[in-house]
XYZ file of C-alpha atoms in Angstrom:
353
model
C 0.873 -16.347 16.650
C -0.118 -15.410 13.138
C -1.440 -17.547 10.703
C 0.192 -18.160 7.028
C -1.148 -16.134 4.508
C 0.619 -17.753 1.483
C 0.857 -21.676 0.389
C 4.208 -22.969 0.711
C 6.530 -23.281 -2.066
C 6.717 -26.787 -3.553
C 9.839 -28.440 -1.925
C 10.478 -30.841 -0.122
C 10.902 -29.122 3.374
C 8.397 -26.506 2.392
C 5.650 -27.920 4.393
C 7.275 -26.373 7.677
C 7.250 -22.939 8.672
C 9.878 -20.659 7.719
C 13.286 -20.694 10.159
C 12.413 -18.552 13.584
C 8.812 -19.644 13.812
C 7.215 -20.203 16.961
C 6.273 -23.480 15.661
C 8.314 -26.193 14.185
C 7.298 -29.783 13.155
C 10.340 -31.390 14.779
C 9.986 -29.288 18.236
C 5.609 -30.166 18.556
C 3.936 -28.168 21.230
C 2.979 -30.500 24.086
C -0.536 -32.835 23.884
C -2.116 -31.230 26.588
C -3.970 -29.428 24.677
C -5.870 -29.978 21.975
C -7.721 -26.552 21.301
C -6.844 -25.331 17.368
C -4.666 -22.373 17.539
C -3.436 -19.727 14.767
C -0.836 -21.976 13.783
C 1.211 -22.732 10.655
C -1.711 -23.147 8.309
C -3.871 -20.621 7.469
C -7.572 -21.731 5.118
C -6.124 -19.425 2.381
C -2.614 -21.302 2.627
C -4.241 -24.612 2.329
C -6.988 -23.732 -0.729
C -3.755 -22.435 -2.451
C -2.546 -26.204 -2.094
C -5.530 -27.256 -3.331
C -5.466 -25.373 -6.303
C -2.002 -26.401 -7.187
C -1.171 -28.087 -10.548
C -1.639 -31.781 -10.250
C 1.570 -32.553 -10.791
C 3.203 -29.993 -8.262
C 1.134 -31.176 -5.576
C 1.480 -34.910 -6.025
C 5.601 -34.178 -6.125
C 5.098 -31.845 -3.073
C 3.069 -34.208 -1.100
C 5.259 -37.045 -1.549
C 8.446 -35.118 -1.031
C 7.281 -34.242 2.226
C 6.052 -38.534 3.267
C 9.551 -39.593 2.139
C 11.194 -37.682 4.592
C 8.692 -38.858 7.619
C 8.071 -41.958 6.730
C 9.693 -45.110 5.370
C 9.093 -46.328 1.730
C 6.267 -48.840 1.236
C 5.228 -48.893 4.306
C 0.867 -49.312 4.705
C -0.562 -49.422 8.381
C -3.545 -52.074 7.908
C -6.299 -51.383 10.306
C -9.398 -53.056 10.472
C -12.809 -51.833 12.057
C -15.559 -53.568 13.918
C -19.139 -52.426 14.625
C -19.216 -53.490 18.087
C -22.331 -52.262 18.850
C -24.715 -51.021 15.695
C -27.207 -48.574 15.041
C -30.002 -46.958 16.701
C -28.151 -43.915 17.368
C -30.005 -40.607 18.495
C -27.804 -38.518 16.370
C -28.861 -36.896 13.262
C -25.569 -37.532 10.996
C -26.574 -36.735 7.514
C -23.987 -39.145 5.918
C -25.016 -42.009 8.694
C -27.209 -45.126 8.283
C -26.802 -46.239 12.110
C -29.144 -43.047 12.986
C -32.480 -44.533 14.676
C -34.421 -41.501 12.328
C -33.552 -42.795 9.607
C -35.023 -45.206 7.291
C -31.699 -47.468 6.011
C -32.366 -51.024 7.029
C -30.001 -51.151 9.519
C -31.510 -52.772 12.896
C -30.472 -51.872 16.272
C -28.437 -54.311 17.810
C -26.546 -55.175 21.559
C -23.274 -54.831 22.568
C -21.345 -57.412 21.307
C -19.687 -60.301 23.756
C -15.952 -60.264 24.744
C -16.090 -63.774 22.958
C -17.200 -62.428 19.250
C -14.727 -59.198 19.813
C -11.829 -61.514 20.430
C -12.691 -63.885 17.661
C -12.893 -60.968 15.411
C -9.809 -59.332 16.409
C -7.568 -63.055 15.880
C -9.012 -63.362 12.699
C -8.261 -59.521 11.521
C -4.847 -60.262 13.474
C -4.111 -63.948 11.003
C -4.917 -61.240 7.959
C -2.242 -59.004 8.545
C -3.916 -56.044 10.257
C -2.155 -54.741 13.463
C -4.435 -52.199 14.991
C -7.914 -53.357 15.379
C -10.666 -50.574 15.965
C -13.916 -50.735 17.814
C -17.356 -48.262 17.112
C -20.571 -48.070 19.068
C -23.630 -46.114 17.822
C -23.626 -43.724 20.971
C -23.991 -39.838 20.927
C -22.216 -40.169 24.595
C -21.910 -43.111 26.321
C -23.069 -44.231 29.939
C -20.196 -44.787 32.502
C -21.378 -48.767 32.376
C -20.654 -48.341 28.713
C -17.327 -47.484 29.119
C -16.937 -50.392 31.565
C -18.179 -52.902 29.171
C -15.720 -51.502 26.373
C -12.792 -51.721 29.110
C -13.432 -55.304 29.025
C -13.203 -55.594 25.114
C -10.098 -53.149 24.915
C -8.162 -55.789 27.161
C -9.213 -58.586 25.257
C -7.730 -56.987 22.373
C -4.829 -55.989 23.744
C -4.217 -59.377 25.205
C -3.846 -60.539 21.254
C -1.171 -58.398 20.984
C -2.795 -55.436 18.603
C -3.154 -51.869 18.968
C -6.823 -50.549 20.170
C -8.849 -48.020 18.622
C -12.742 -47.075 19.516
C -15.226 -44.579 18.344
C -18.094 -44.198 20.823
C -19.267 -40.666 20.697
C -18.674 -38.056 22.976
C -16.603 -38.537 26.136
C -16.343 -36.784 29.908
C -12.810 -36.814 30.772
C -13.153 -39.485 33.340
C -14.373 -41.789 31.148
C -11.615 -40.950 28.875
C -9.012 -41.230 31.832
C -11.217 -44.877 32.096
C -10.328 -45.730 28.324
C -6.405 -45.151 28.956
C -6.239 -47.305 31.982
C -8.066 -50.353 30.344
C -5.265 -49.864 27.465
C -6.795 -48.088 24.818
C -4.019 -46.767 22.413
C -6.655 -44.388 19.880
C -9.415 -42.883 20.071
C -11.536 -41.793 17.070
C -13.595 -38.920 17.220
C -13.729 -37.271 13.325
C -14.544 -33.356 12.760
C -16.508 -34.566 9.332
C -16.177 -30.900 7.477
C -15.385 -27.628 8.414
C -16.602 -25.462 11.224
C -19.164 -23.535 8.989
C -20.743 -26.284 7.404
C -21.155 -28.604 9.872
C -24.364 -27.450 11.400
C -25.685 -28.289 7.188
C -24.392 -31.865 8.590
C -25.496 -32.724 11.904
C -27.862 -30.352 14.102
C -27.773 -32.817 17.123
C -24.618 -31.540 18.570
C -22.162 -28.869 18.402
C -18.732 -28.742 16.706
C -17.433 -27.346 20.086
C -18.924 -30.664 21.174
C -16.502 -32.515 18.810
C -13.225 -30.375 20.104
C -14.566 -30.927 24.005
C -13.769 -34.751 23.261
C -10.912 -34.266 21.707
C -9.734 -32.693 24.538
C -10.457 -35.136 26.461
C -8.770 -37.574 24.772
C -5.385 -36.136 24.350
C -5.447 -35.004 28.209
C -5.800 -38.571 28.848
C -3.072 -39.219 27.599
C -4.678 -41.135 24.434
C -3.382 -40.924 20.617
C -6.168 -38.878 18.964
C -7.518 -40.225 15.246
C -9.291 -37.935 13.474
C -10.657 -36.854 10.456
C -13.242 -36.208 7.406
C -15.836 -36.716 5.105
C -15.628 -35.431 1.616
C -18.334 -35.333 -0.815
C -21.187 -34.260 1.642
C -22.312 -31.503 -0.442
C -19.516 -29.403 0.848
C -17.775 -26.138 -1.228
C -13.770 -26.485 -1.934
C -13.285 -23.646 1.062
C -14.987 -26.110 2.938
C -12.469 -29.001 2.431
C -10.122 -26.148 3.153
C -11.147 -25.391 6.380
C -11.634 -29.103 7.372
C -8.057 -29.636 6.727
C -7.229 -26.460 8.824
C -8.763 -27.712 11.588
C -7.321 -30.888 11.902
C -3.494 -29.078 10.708
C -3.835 -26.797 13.820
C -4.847 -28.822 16.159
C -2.103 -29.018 18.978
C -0.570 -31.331 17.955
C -1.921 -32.379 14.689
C -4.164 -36.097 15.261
C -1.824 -39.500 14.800
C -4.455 -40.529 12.658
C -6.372 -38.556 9.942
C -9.050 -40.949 8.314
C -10.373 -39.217 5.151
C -13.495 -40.520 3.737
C -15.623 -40.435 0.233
C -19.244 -40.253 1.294
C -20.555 -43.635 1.175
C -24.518 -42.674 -0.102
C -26.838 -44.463 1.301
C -30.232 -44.766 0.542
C -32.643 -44.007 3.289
C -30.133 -41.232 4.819
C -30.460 -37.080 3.769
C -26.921 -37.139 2.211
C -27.964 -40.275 -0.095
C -28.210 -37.882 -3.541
C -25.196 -36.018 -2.752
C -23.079 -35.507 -6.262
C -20.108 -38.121 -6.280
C -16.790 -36.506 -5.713
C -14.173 -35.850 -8.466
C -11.685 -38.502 -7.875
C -8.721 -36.478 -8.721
C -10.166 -33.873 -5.570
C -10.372 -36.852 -3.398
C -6.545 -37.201 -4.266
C -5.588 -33.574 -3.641
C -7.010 -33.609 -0.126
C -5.214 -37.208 0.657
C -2.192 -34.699 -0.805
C -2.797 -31.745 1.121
C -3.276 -33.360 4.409
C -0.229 -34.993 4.228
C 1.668 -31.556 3.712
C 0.041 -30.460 6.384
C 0.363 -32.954 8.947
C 3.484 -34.967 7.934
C 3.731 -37.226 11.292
C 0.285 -38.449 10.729
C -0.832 -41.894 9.573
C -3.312 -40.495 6.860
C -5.641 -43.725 6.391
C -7.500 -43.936 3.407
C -11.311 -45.196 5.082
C -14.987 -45.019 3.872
C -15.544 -44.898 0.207
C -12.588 -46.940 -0.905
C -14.408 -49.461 -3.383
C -15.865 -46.695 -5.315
C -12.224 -45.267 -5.842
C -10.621 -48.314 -7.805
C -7.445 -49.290 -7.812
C -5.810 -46.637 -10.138
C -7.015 -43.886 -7.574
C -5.840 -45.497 -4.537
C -2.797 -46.138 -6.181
C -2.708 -41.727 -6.783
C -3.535 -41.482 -3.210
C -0.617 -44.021 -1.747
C 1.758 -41.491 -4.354
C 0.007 -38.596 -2.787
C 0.968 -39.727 1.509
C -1.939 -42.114 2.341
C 0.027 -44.528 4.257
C -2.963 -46.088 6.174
C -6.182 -48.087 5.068
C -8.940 -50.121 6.656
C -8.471 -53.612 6.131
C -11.599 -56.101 5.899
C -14.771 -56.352 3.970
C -17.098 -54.222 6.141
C -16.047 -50.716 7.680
C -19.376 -50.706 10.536
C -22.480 -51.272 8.446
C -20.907 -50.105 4.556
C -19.002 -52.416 2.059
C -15.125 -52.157 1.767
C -12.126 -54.360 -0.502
C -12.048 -57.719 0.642
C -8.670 -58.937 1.719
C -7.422 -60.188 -0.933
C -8.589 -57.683 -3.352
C -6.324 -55.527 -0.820
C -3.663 -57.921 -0.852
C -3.135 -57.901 -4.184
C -2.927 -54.250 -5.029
C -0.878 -53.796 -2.534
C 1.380 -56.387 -3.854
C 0.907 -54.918 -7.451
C 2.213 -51.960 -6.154
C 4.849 -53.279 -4.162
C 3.655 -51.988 -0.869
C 4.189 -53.446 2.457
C 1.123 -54.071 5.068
C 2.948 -53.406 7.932
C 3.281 -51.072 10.666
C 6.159 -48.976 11.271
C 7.132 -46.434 13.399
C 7.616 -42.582 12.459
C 10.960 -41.492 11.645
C 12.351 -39.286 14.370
């Protein structure tokens, strides 16, 4: 199958391939695989998005969300460090890594007990899927069985279940599904060429391998980025090619602004350009209309006139609370209220068929 070589044009129904392609967003391939593929979107097609006018992008990109997804409609997700820091990985962007100097102190699993309670009280604020992370690079098969205990506590509140805890062996995937786990997150960070300027611990093969794993287990993949990590525009490009042609495209597609912390290699990283933060929110909802693109880290430093752009650009996901693992984030009623200002609804709703 050959890639595009040209952006789409800017209407509403652009953002599929042309009639008589092998692929078509209404006819997915099947989730047993998750390997990217020479697909609809091509890193040339998708820097041409990027370097759209403003104006033409923003109408684009919210052409396309109106005809997936309902109006107003905000998926609030909240995000619990289950288990923090001391993690043998060498993330640039990460203060949980044990090698670097942040502050943050190593800490046990949590207790089913302090899970639940934190899940009712994200529940009472509104959100409706409630996500877990442990600092792991990969973790131990007893791991898994502890988390199988949280992920049915969770579910027993009547939420949707989410956990990011580093690479994962298909069995223990298989593990995650049985105990009820609806997501998993597993994020590419950047693109394929530049992630080795990122992380050095693992491979990006390593990331996909997961992935894999995930989706064969029959678990809704989440997945996506970090932007402002030092990264070129063809490297934003290529991030959101990955993700786009991945078969099928991730449920989820988190898209960070690099919270800098002191203490970690990425701390003196130049901010990003708000109005580029917008364009990817933009692009990767062109390119992956079905997904639940969740604005994550770096919120607070955006203000509310940019998230406001990057609702009107397809963001129709955020994380809800006042800590996202070990960083700051809006407090609930500083989220409450926007979304109010902007007449936005905090609830979830399924994808239009």
């Amino acid at each position: 199958m050959t890639a595009c070589s040209t952006a789409p044009t800017n209407s509403a129904t652009s953002a599929q391939p042309a009639a008589g392609s092998p692929l078509q967003w209404h006819a997915r391939p099947s989730k047993s695989d998750t390997l990217p593929f020479e697909g609809a979107w091509s890193v040339q097609a998708i820097q041409e998005l990027l370097d759209k006018p403003f104006m033409d992008l923003m109408f684009q990109a919210q052409s396309v969300h109106r005809e997936h997804w309902p109006g107003g409609d905000i998926e609030l997700a909240t995000l619990l460090s289950v288990k923090t820091g001391g993690c043998p990985e060498n993330c640039g962007y990460c203060p949980q890594a044990a090698e670097f100097d942040t502050g943050v102190k190593a800490e046990k699993l949590m207790s089913v007990d302090e899970v639940t309670r934190a899940a009712q009280a994200a529940k009472d604020a509104g959100a409706t899927r409630f996500c877990m992370g442990a600092a792991w690079r990969a973790p131990k098969d007893r791991d898994i069985e502890k988390m199988n205990e949280l992920i049915g506590a969770v579910k027993g509140l009547g939420m949707q279940t989410c956990a990011t805890l580093g690479m994962l062996q298909p069995h223990q995937a298989q593990s995650l599904r049985e105990a009820g786990l609806d997501y998993y997150n597993h994020n590419l960070d950047t693109a394929p060429e530049y992630y080795q300027d990122v992380v050095s611990t693992r491979q990006y093969q390593d990331r996909l391998d997961t992935l894999k794993a995930v989706r064969s287990a029959g678990i809704s993949v989440c997945c996506g980025g970090i932007i402002g990590m030092g990264e070129a525009p063809v490297h934003r490009a290529g991030l959101i090619a990955q993700l786009a042609n991945l078969n099928p495209h991730p449920e989820s597609v988190p898209i960070n602004s690099l919270v800098r912390v002191p203490g970690t290699p990425l701390a003196d990283s130049e901010p990003v350009d708000p109005l580029d933060f917008v364009r990817v929110i933009a692009v990767a909802r062109i390119t992956m209309p079905t997904a639940r693109v969740r604005l994550s880290a770096g919120r607070q430093q955006l203000g509310d006139a940019v998230q406001a752009l990057c609702f009107m650009a397809g963001a129709n996901s955020i994380f809800y609370g006042d800590k996202l693992l070990v960083t700051g984030n809006p407090d609930v009623e500083a989220d409450t209220t926007l979304l109010r200002k902007l007449g936005l609804s905090g609830t979830r709703t399924s994808v239009q068929e």
